[in-house]
Amino acid sequence: MKVAVLGATGLVGRTFVKLLEGHPWFRVEKLVASERSAGKKYGELVEDAPEEFKDYVVASLTEFLEDPEVDLVFNALPASISRDVEEKLAKEIPVFTNARAHRYDEDVPILVPEVNKEHLELIKVQKEKRDWKGFIVTNPNCSTAILTVSLAALRSFGIKKVRVATMQAISGAGFSGLSAYAIHDNVIPFISGEEWKIENESRKILGTLRDDKIEFADFDISAIATRVPVIHGHTEAVFVELENPDVEEIRRAFEEFDPLKDLDLPSYEKPIVYTEVPQPRLHRDRGKGLTVTVGRLEEISGGVKYVVLGHNLVRGAAGGSVLNAELAYRLGYL
Amino acid sequence: MKVAVLGATGLVGRTFVKLLEGHPWFRVEKLVASERSAGKKYGELVEDAPEEFKDYVVASLTEFLEDPEVDLVFNALPASISRDVEEKLAKEIPVFTNARAHRYDEDVPILVPEVNKEHLELIKVQKEKRDWKGFIVTNPNCSTAILTVSLAALRSFGIKKVRVATMQAISGAGFSGLSAYAIHDNVIPFISGEEWKIENESRKILGTLRDDKIEFADFDISAIATRVPVIHGHTEAVFVELENPDVEEIRRAFEEFDPLKDLDLPSYEKPIVYTEVPQPRLHRDRGKGLTVTVGRLEEISGGVKYVVLGHNLVRGAAGGSVLNAELAYRLGYL
Amino acid sequence: MKVAVLGATGLVGRTFVKLLEGHPWFRVEKLVASERSAGKKYGELVEDAPEEFKDYVVASLTEFLEDPEVDLVFNALPASISRDVEEKLAKEIPVFTNARAHRYDEDVPILVPEVNKEHLELIKVQKEKRDWKGFIVTNPNCSTAILTVSLAALRSFGIKKVRVATMQAISGAGFSGLSAYAIHDNVIPFISGEEWKIENESRKILGTLRDDKIEFADFDISAIATRVPVIHGHTEAVFVELENPDVEEIRRAFEEFDPLKDLDLPSYEKPIVYTEVPQPRLHRDRGKGLTVTVGRLEEISGGVKYVVLGHNLVRGAAGGSVLNAELAYRLGYL
Amino acid sequence: MKVAVLGATGLVGRTFVKLLEGHPWFRVEKLVASERSAGKKYGELVEDAPEEFKDYVVASLTEFLEDPEVDLVFNALPASISRDVEEKLAKEIPVFTNARAHRYDEDVPILVPEVNKEHLELIKVQKEKRDWKGFIVTNPNCSTAILTVSLAALRSFGIKKVRVATMQAISGAGFSGLSAYAIHDNVIPFISGEEWKIENESRKILGTLRDDKIEFADFDISAIATRVPVIHGHTEAVFVELENPDVEEIRRAFEEFDPLKDLDLPSYEKPIVYTEVPQPRLHRDRGKGLTVTVGRLEEISGGVKYVVLGHNLVRGAAGGSVLNAELAYRLGYL
């Protein structure tokens, strides 16, 4: 399938491009960015561009929208312009997007393949309701993606209450979203909108598709999001109360969690690896950035506490989205 | 009163020395350290030693123990050797210590003046039971000190459950307790013994003295402790469930918390300042390091979440201990 | 004298304000910033504003220029708008500026009091030539200021050649001039225009006033400027070839360098302190940020090598400028 | 050939092991470490051990020395114990070592394949003189290795004088050689012995083998070595005076430097890549860590200035040593 990457020069866009290099199913045909970049070679704009894409001439968004000519779009544009762009494209073409613009629409899934692959059925509702040939599939906010992979392993223990404090990496704010003066030798316990996203997206993702709608999971969740001086890799301290806590079984659940191993998706990696002390510099690249690392599991009153970390640009953004498209392809939605 | 500082060349010891420079009640007479440092001038061992103490000749611990000749001792020695040293000294002299050795003894208070000044009464029990002329007063572990100051402001709302994730500074590990290779561009979600200390010391500190014993506070508390690349200042993300949560009243309680303002203690500073986004590099030195900064207060189901930070070496160690001694002096225990 | 601080909300502007708090000669009357800040209280804009200035209502630049009503101006505005603003003001009022706009004008001194106080005589040339009642005095670029203080101590040994590599702090780029993603875990060996400034400003500052003009010092100088992940404090590795190198005399020259000690300037601090291993985190605040620290002095073929560091916002910007004004005041130029 | 890695659990040792995974000529047979590690599986000691070596049982040094049974040894042991160990082994087996113990022996080459491959001839002198069947080949100190690769490209322009300031990474000090408290938010312009090594090793490496001896290159070199908060990658600011400076030809010389491209060594990578602004986080892994990045080239009086950086653990240690062994193998010395 011929694919385009929108926002290909940003941090998430570059990650899409790297992950799609040599992909067996998806061939990148178009790299799309702002007017400022249009007409330049990708290799001039992106120092470490993959060899394969160095000579691609970047297209402007306007130009691309006039005549997309691809079978699939990955979107890494900012949320502010994504709503219109995605709706325009989805009339004809499937869109897998990292932008939050449509995440909260009733008929749009927030997909994490290992967690809620059955939500892909919403595509049918969406296409019918909106009378589109294409559709929109979103991936969650970065820290939510990492958290929900770990929560999925706990689902069978009955999740009642979640308290999570995140320690998020610099690259989550993009190239220039965070000033060095602000974060150097510091922790900033505020990331605009982040806590709301974690609390709401996670309940949608872990929710149940019933009668063409997603019934949100009904656990009580509260998050405190902080930024820390780490380049990549979001770390999360999690306290969970469960219906049936059993710390040894939970450890096994983490270790054995591997729900899609039989689907043979090209990018799939074991989604969770258990390690006693997960650390972003050491573990963010596990499974090419798609594996989250869980550790420090201990019993607490009525549940467990643990630490989970993952690569915010891969598992938390581009990698999750590519996996979404692979799942849709494998399951016949493309 | 003539005082000695034990362990005067370590990070906590140096903080004691700086805080005691020009103190109106306590005059540092002796700086005590290991054999390795003994006989050298303090100014040779400690580059930024206060002018007043530069020419002090450092005494060895052995030498000091033979003939203390002071009225009060501040102890910043490592826990491993503190138990014996403190017991030997306390037979004759009051000891205010940052070491954990005696914190969990039934008759020894873990004192935070703004939180549990009534626990000072344990001194009487201690002196009688052990037949000592002196006594031992401990201050809590650094992250516990910071947490309990904030929890004290919430006591009247009925604390039921606490979940806290700490992001602790490098200086909490001492000069060489943490390698640069380990923490650079990293978060390490493991600090040996820390979570146990937070969970247990906080319930003792917020406990009630009844019949010569401390009845531990009975809230349910669980902590995840992490190390982050920040030089000073521990930041803590706190979720609290309360009997009577009212976020506006709680905000006011934080802002107005000032229980010892009438005691006129020389080092006393307003213990809590409320700021929307507390950050260690910006706020750790507030109130000369004795003020903790609380912020990000928001309602959650059955309670509130907030962030608190404080200077680990001052509020969390030496500064807390000096304040303990000032309180004991003011209340006639010295 | 009544003074105004232009650009009072930026990093350099804030430093001006802090340094001028309680100044015995200069009373800050006006804090001036962009339209965006105008009308707000300084304390709302600047979290750690000195108590004295918290309630000052910030004036817009336009408003201020209409009716300055002060006796002296300190300028921390960006270079781009400074040229016009300074020339307008200097018609009536002395301007001490951190902006580079006029540094390279023939009749404008780049002043470092301990290095070239005789260049103040250029003021007379400037006033006459431009027919101004006021005048403009600039301070050098931050890394140049630090370097020239150290070179001044070497002047009598005959400076022939200088090779200097700088390691400059994040705050030198302002609040948001440098993204965290760029500098985290990195060294960036490029700072736009910096090397040219070091090479040219230093020869002007160490030059000789002759016939109303400054004859540039004729040593050969080359610089490589880098940015490093340090919040404040520029460190510089310096190789100097000298006519008469004598490492012991040079050490003494560094230690004894104190040319203005008899002028009794309010902000004056010993300009150089010698320390074996100068380090920005440990030594940047020496002498309230006005003292540079020199160390690692060793003989090389035909000269010496050494390391010098200083606080870029104080010695390298606002502090130098305040000292310039104090010198001008003391010597009767105001 | 069967090889052993001594000191296999340290930072340099681990790098050896990674680089030798799947090597076409050298098969790692033995991983040797201290008594403390002996008997344990390599995968238990080293979290990110290559799959191939996870089950290797680590041998103690004592045990290994009794019966080496390998054809080649790579040594990453500390300098203090290396002298004896290497001499003992070299009686029978070739030793390629990162330790400095023998670097300054007259008959031992400090080898950088792209710079002085003809120095390998010293092996013959060494074997004869010491009556050994094996021999010792050292690689230089890390910052020297990086510097000399760049200087080799300038050799034909007549190197007269070198002034270099290094900004060295944390991993150069080993796992625990540098405390976080020391380097956080800091630059430390002192690394014990480093400047001497740079100044002396570089002149030996760039020297000429004449009559069985190395005549040191006679340029004048002086270094200032600093440590900066970067995890891997030493950056060096270099000023060079040359007999025949021509900045355009020099740029070409850097770009075209590729002296061993015809030897077909398994680990060989283009030794220099020219990039406008070299930066350790972006470029340290170029050419699997064997490529140094040169940039910021500009003319200065009588020469040029530039910046060079390379991976201290690969180009500056294990990678250089493996390349040395490959060269020796290819040229028939093994």
Coordinates of C-alpha atoms in Angstrom, one line a residue, chain B residues 39-245:
Chain B
G39 CA 43.4 17.4 62.6
K40 CA 42.7 19.3 59.5
K41 CA 41.1 22.7 59.3
Y42 CA 37.4 22.7 58.3
G43 CA 38.1 25.3 55.6
E44 CA 40.6 22.9 54.0
L45 CA 38.1 20.1 53.9
V46 CA 35.1 22.1 52.9
E47 CA 35.6 24.6 50.1
D48 CA 32.6 26.8 50.9
A49 CA 32.9 26.6 54.7
P50 CA 31.4 29.6 56.4
E51 CA 34.1 32.2 57.3
E52 CA 33.5 31.7 61.0
F53 CA 34.4 28.0 60.9
K54 CA 37.2 27.9 58.4
D55 CA 40.0 27.7 61.0
Y56 CA 38.2 25.1 63.2
V57 CA 40.4 22.1 63.6
V58 CA 38.2 19.0 62.9
A59 CA 38.1 16.5 65.8
S60 CA 37.9 12.8 65.3
L61 CA 34.9 11.0 66.6
T62 CA 36.9 8.9 69.0
E63 CA 38.6 11.9 70.4
F64 CA 35.2 13.7 70.8
L65 CA 33.5 10.8 72.5
E66 CA 36.2 10.7 75.2
D67 CA 35.3 14.2 76.3
P68 CA 32.4 15.8 74.5
E69 CA 32.3 19.0 76.6
V70 CA 29.3 20.4 74.8
D71 CA 25.6 21.0 75.8
L72 CA 24.0 19.6 72.7
V73 CA 24.9 17.4 69.7
F74 CA 23.7 17.5 66.2
N75 CA 24.4 14.2 64.4
A76 CA 24.9 13.8 60.7
L77 CA 26.9 10.5 60.9
P78 CA 25.8 7.5 58.8
A79 CA 23.1 5.3 60.3
S80 CA 25.5 2.4 60.6
I81 CA 27.6 3.9 63.4
S82 CA 25.0 6.3 64.8
R83 CA 23.2 3.9 67.1
D84 CA 26.2 3.3 69.5
V85 CA 27.4 6.9 69.3
E86 CA 24.1 8.4 70.0
E87 CA 23.4 6.1 73.0
K88 CA 26.8 6.8 74.4
L89 CA 26.3 10.6 74.1
A90 CA 22.6 10.6 75.2
K91 CA 23.6 9.4 78.7
E92 CA 24.7 12.9 79.3
I93 CA 23.8 15.2 76.5
P94 CA 20.7 15.8 74.3
V95 CA 21.3 14.5 70.8
F96 CA 19.3 15.8 67.7
T97 CA 20.0 13.4 64.9
N98 CA 19.4 13.0 61.3
A99 CA 20.3 9.3 61.4
R100 CA 17.6 6.7 61.3
A101 CA 19.1 4.5 63.9
H102 CA 16.7 5.4 66.7
R103 CA 13.7 6.6 64.7
Y104 CA 11.8 3.4 65.3
D105 CA 12.4 3.1 69.0
E106 CA 9.2 3.3 71.0
D107 CA 10.4 6.0 73.3
V108 CA 12.1 8.2 70.7
P109 CA 10.2 10.8 68.8
I110 CA 10.5 11.5 65.1
L111 CA 9.9 15.2 65.4
V112 CA 8.7 17.8 62.8
P113 CA 7.9 20.9 64.9
E114 CA 5.0 22.0 62.9
V115 CA 3.4 18.6 62.9
N116 CA 3.9 16.8 66.2
K117 CA 5.5 19.1 68.8
E118 CA 3.6 17.3 71.5
H119 CA 5.7 14.2 70.9
L120 CA 8.5 16.0 72.6
E121 CA 6.9 14.7 75.8
L122 CA 8.4 11.3 74.9
I123 CA 11.7 12.7 76.0
K124 CA 10.6 12.3 79.6
V125 CA 9.6 8.7 79.0
Q126 CA 12.9 8.1 77.3
K127 CA 15.0 9.7 80.0
E128 CA 13.3 7.8 82.8
K129 CA 13.2 4.4 81.0
R130 CA 16.8 4.6 79.9
D131 CA 18.0 6.5 83.0
W132 CA 19.7 9.1 80.8
K133 CA 20.5 12.7 81.5
G134 CA 20.4 13.5 77.8
F135 CA 18.0 12.1 75.2
I136 CA 17.6 11.5 71.5
V137 CA 15.3 13.3 69.2
T138 CA 15.3 12.3 65.5
N139 CA 14.1 14.0 62.4
P140 CA 12.4 12.0 59.7
N141 CA 13.8 10.7 56.4
C142 CA 14.0 13.6 54.0
S143 CA 11.0 12.8 51.8
T144 CA 8.9 12.0 54.8
A145 CA 9.6 15.4 56.4
I146 CA 8.4 17.2 53.3
L147 CA 5.3 15.0 53.0
T148 CA 4.3 15.2 56.6
V149 CA 4.4 19.0 56.7
S150 CA 1.8 19.0 53.9
L151 CA -0.2 16.2 55.5
A152 CA -0.3 18.1 58.8
A153 CA -2.3 20.8 57.0
L154 CA -4.8 18.2 55.9
R155 CA -5.2 16.4 59.3
S156 CA -8.5 18.1 60.1
F157 CA -10.0 16.8 56.9
G158 CA -9.5 13.2 58.1
I159 CA -6.7 11.5 56.2
K160 CA -7.8 8.0 55.1
K161 CA -5.5 7.0 52.3
V162 CA -2.3 8.4 50.8
R163 CA -0.6 7.4 47.6
V164 CA 2.7 9.3 46.9
A165 CA 5.3 9.1 44.2
T166 CA 8.5 10.9 45.0
M167 CA 11.0 12.4 42.6
Q168 CA 14.1 12.7 44.8
A169 CA 17.2 14.8 44.2
I170 CA 20.8 13.7 43.8
S171 CA 22.0 15.3 47.0
G172 CA 19.8 13.0 49.0
A173 CA 22.3 10.2 48.2
G174 CA 25.3 12.2 49.6
F175 CA 28.5 13.3 47.9
S176 CA 29.2 10.0 46.2
G177 CA 26.2 7.8 46.9
L178 CA 25.0 8.0 43.3
S179 CA 27.1 7.6 40.2
A180 CA 26.7 10.1 37.3
Y181 CA 26.5 7.1 34.9
A182 CA 23.5 5.8 36.8
I183 CA 21.3 8.9 36.9
H184 CA 22.3 11.0 33.9
D185 CA 19.3 11.3 31.5
N186 CA 17.5 8.8 33.6
V187 CA 14.9 8.2 36.4
I188 CA 15.7 5.4 38.9
P189 CA 12.6 4.2 40.5
F190 CA 14.3 2.5 43.4
I191 CA 15.8 4.0 46.6
S192 CA 16.7 1.4 49.2
G193 CA 14.4 1.4 52.2
E194 CA 12.9 4.7 51.2
E195 CA 9.3 3.6 50.6
W196 CA 9.2 1.7 53.9
K197 CA 10.4 4.8 55.7
I198 CA 7.9 7.1 54.1
E199 CA 5.0 4.7 54.9
N200 CA 6.0 4.1 58.5
E201 CA 7.6 7.3 59.7
S202 CA 4.7 9.3 58.4
R203 CA 2.2 7.4 60.5
K204 CA 4.3 7.7 63.6
I205 CA 4.8 11.4 63.1
L206 CA 1.1 12.0 62.5
G207 CA 0.3 9.6 65.3
T208 CA -1.1 10.5 68.7
L209 CA 0.8 10.4 72.0
R210 CA -1.3 8.4 74.4
D211 CA -0.2 6.9 77.7
D212 CA 3.5 7.5 77.0
K213 CA 3.3 5.8 73.7
I214 CA 2.7 6.9 70.1
E215 CA -0.4 5.5 68.5
F216 CA 0.4 5.5 64.9
A217 CA -2.0 7.3 62.6
D218 CA -4.1 4.7 60.9
F219 CA -4.3 5.9 57.3
D220 CA -3.4 3.6 54.5
I221 CA -0.3 4.9 52.8
S222 CA 1.8 3.6 49.9
A223 CA 4.8 5.2 48.3
I224 CA 6.9 4.8 45.1
A225 CA 10.2 6.5 45.5
T226 CA 12.3 7.5 42.4
R227 CA 15.5 9.4 41.9
V228 CA 15.6 12.1 39.2
P229 CA 18.4 14.3 37.8
V230 CA 17.9 17.3 40.0
I231 CA 20.6 18.5 42.4
H232 CA 18.5 19.5 45.4
G233 CA 14.8 19.4 46.2
H234 CA 12.5 16.4 46.5
T235 CA 9.2 16.7 44.6
E236 CA 6.3 14.5 45.6
A237 CA 3.0 13.8 43.7
V238 CA 0.4 13.1 46.3
F239 CA -3.1 11.6 46.1
V240 CA -5.0 11.8 49.4
E241 CA -8.5 10.5 50.3
L242 CA -10.1 12.4 53.1
E243 CA -13.2 12.1 55.4
N244 CA -14.3 15.6 54.5
P245 CA -12.7 16.7 51.3

